[in-house]
PDB file of C-alpha atoms in Angstrom:
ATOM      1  CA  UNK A   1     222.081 256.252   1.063  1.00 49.00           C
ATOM      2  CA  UNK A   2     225.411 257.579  -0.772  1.00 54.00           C
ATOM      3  CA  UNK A   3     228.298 254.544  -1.847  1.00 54.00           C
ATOM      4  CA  UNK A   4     230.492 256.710   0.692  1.00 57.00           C
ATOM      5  CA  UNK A   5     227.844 255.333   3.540  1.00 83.00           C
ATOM      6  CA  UNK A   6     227.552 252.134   2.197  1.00 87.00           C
ATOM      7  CA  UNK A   7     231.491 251.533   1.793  1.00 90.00           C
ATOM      8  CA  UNK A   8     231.876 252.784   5.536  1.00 89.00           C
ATOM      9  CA  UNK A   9     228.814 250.716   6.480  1.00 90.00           C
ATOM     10  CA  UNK A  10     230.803 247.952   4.704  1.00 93.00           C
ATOM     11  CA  UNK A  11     234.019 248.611   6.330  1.00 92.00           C
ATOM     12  CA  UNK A  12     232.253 248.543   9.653  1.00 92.00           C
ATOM     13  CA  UNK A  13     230.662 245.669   9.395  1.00 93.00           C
ATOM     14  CA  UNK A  14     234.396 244.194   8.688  1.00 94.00           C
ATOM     15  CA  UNK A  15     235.464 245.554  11.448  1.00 94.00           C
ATOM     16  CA  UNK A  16     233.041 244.019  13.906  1.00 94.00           C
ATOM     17  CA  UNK A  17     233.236 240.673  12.143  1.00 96.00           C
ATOM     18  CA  UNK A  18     237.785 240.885  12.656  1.00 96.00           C
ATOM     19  CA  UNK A  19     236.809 241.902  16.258  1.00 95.00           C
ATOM     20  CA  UNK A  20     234.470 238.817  16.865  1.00 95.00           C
ATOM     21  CA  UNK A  21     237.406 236.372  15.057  1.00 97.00           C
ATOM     22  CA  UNK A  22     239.931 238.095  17.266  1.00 96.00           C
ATOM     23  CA  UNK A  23     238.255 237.438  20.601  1.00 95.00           C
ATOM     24  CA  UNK A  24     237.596 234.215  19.080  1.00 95.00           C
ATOM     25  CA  UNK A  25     241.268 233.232  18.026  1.00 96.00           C
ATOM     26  CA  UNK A  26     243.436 235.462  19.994  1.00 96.00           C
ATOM     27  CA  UNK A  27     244.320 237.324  16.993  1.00 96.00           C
ATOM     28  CA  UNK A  28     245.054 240.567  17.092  1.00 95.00           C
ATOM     29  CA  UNK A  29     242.082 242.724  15.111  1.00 94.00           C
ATOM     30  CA  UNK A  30     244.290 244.797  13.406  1.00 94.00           C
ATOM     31  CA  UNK A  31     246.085 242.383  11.664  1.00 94.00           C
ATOM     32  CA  UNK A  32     242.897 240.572  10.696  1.00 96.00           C
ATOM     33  CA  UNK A  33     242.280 243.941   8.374  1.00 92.00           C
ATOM     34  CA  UNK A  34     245.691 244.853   7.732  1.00 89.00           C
ATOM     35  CA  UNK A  35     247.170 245.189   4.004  1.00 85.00           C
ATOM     36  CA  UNK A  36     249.569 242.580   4.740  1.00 87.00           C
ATOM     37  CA  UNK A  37     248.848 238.259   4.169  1.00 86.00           C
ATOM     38  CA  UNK A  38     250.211 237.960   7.994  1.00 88.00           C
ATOM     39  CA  UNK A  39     251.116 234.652   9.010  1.00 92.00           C
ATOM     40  CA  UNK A  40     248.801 231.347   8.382  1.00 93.00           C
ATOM     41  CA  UNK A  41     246.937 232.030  11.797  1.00 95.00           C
ATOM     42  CA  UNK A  42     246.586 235.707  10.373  1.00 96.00           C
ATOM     43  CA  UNK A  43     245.444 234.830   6.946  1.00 96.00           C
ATOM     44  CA  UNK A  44     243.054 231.887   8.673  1.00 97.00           C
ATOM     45  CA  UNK A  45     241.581 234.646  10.558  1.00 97.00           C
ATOM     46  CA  UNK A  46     240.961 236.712   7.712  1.00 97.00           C
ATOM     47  CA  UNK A  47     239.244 234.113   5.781  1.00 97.00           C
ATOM     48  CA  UNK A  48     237.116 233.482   8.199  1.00 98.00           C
ATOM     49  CA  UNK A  49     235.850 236.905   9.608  1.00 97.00           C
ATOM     50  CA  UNK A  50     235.453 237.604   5.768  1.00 98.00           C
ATOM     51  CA  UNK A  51     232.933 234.508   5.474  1.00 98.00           C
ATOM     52  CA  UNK A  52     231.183 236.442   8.180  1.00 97.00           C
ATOM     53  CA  UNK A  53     230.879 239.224   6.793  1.00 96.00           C
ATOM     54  CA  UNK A  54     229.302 237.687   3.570  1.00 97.00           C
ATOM     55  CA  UNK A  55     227.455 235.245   5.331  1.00 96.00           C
ATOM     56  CA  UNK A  56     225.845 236.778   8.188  1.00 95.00           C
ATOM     57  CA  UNK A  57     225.865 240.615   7.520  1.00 94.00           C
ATOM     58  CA  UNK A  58     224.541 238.883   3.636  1.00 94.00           C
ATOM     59  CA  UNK A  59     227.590 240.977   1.651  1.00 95.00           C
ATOM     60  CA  UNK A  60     228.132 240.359  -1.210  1.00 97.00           C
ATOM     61  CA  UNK A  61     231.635 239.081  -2.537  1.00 98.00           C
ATOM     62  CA  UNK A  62     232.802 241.923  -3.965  1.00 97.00           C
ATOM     63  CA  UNK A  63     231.493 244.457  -1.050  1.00 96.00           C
ATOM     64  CA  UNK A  64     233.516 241.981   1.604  1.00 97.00           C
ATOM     65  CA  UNK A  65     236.151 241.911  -0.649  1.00 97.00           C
ATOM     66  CA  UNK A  66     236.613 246.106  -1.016  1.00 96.00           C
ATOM     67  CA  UNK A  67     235.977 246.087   2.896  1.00 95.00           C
ATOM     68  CA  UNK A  68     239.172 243.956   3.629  1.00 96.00           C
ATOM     69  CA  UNK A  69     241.175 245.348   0.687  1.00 95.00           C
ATOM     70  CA  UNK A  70     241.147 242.132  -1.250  1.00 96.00           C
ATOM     71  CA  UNK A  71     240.085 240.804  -4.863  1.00 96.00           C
ATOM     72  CA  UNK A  72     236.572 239.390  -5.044  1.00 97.00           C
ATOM     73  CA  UNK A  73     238.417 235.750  -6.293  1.00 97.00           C
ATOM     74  CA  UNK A  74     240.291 236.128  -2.608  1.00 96.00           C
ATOM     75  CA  UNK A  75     237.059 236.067  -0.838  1.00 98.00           C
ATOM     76  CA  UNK A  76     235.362 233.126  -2.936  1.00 98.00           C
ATOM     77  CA  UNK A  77     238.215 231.496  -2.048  1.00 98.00           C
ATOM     78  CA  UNK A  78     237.882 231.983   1.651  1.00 97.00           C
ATOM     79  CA  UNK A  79     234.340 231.338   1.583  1.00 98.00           C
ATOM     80  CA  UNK A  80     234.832 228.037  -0.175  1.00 98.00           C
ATOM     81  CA  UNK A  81     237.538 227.001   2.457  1.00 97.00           C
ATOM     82  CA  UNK A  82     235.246 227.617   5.518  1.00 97.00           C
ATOM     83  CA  UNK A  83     231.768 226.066   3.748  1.00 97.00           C
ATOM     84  CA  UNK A  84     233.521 222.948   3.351  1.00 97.00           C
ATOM     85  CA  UNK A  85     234.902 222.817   6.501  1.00 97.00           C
ATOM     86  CA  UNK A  86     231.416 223.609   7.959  1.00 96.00           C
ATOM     87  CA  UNK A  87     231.114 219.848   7.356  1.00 96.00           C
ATOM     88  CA  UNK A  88     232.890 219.218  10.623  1.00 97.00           C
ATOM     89  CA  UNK A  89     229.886 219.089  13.425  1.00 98.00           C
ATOM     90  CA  UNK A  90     231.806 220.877  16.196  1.00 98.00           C
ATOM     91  CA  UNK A  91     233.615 223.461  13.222  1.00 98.00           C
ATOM     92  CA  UNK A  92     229.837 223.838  12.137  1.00 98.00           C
ATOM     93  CA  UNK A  93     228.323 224.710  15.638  1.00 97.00           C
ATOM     94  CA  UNK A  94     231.353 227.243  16.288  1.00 97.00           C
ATOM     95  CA  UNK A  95     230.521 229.139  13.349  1.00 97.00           C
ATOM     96  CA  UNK A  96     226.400 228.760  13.786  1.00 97.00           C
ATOM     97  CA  UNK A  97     227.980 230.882  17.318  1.00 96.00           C
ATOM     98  CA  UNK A  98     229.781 233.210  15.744  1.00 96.00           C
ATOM     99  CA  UNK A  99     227.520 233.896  12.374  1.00 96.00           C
ATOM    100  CA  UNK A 100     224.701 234.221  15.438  1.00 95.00           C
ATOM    101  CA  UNK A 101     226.965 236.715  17.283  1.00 92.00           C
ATOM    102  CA  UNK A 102     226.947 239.375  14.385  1.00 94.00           C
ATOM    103  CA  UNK A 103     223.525 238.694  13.652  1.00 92.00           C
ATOM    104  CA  UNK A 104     222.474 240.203  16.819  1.00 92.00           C
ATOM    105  CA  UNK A 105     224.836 242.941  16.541  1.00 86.00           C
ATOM    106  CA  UNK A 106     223.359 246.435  16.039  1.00 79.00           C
ATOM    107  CA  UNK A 107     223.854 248.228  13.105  1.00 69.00           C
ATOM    108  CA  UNK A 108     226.535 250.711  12.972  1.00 65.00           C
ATOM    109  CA  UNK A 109     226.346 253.921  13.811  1.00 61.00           C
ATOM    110  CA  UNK A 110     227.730 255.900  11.374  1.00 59.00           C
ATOM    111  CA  UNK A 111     228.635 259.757  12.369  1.00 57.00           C
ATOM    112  CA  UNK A 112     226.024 261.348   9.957  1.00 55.00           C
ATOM    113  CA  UNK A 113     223.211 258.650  11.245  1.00 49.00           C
ATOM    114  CA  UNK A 114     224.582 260.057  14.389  1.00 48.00           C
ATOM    115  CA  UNK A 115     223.629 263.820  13.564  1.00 48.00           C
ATOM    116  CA  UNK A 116     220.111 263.041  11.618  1.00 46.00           C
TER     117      UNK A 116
END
């Protein structure tokens, strides 16, 4: 598999993960994965669809960090903030949910898997 693949593979998998924190928060996707920090519910929503991304799709922190745009110390940073909140019982079982959610997604079909 080419890096072009993998980074679109990558950038997928980012996508699902801002559409699962979206339905989850009410915020929109596209600001989830936009350039900009957003407001705190934005940027909250962003940290945690990147966790996803690292944690249940097993990315590492630089590939979820070129997926959202970001710098690799940006992501540690989010993943930090959510682990220790995962400390919280009900936080905990919320994320269990939503980490269980993209587990079970399908992988992305990419348009030259689509041709093969």
């Amino acid at each position: 598999m080419g890096v072009l693949s993998k980074r679109a593979e990558d950038a997928a998998s980012a996508e699902l993960a801002a559409n699962v924190v979206s339905y989850a928060l009410g915020v929109p996707p596209e600001s989830i994965v936009d350039d900009a920090r957003g407001c705190s519910q934005t940027a909250y929503a962003r940290q945690l669809a990147m966790y996803l991304c690292h944690v249940a799709f097993e990315l590492s922190l630089a590939r979820v960090a070129a997926a959202f745009g970001r710098d690799r110390s940006t992501v540690a940073h989010a993943c930090h903030m959510i682990e220790d909140r995962r400390d919280e019982p009900q936080f905990d079982l919320w994320m269990s949910a939503l980490e269980q959610m993209l587990r079970a997604a399908p992988a992305p079909v990419l348009p030259e898997r689509a041709q093969a």
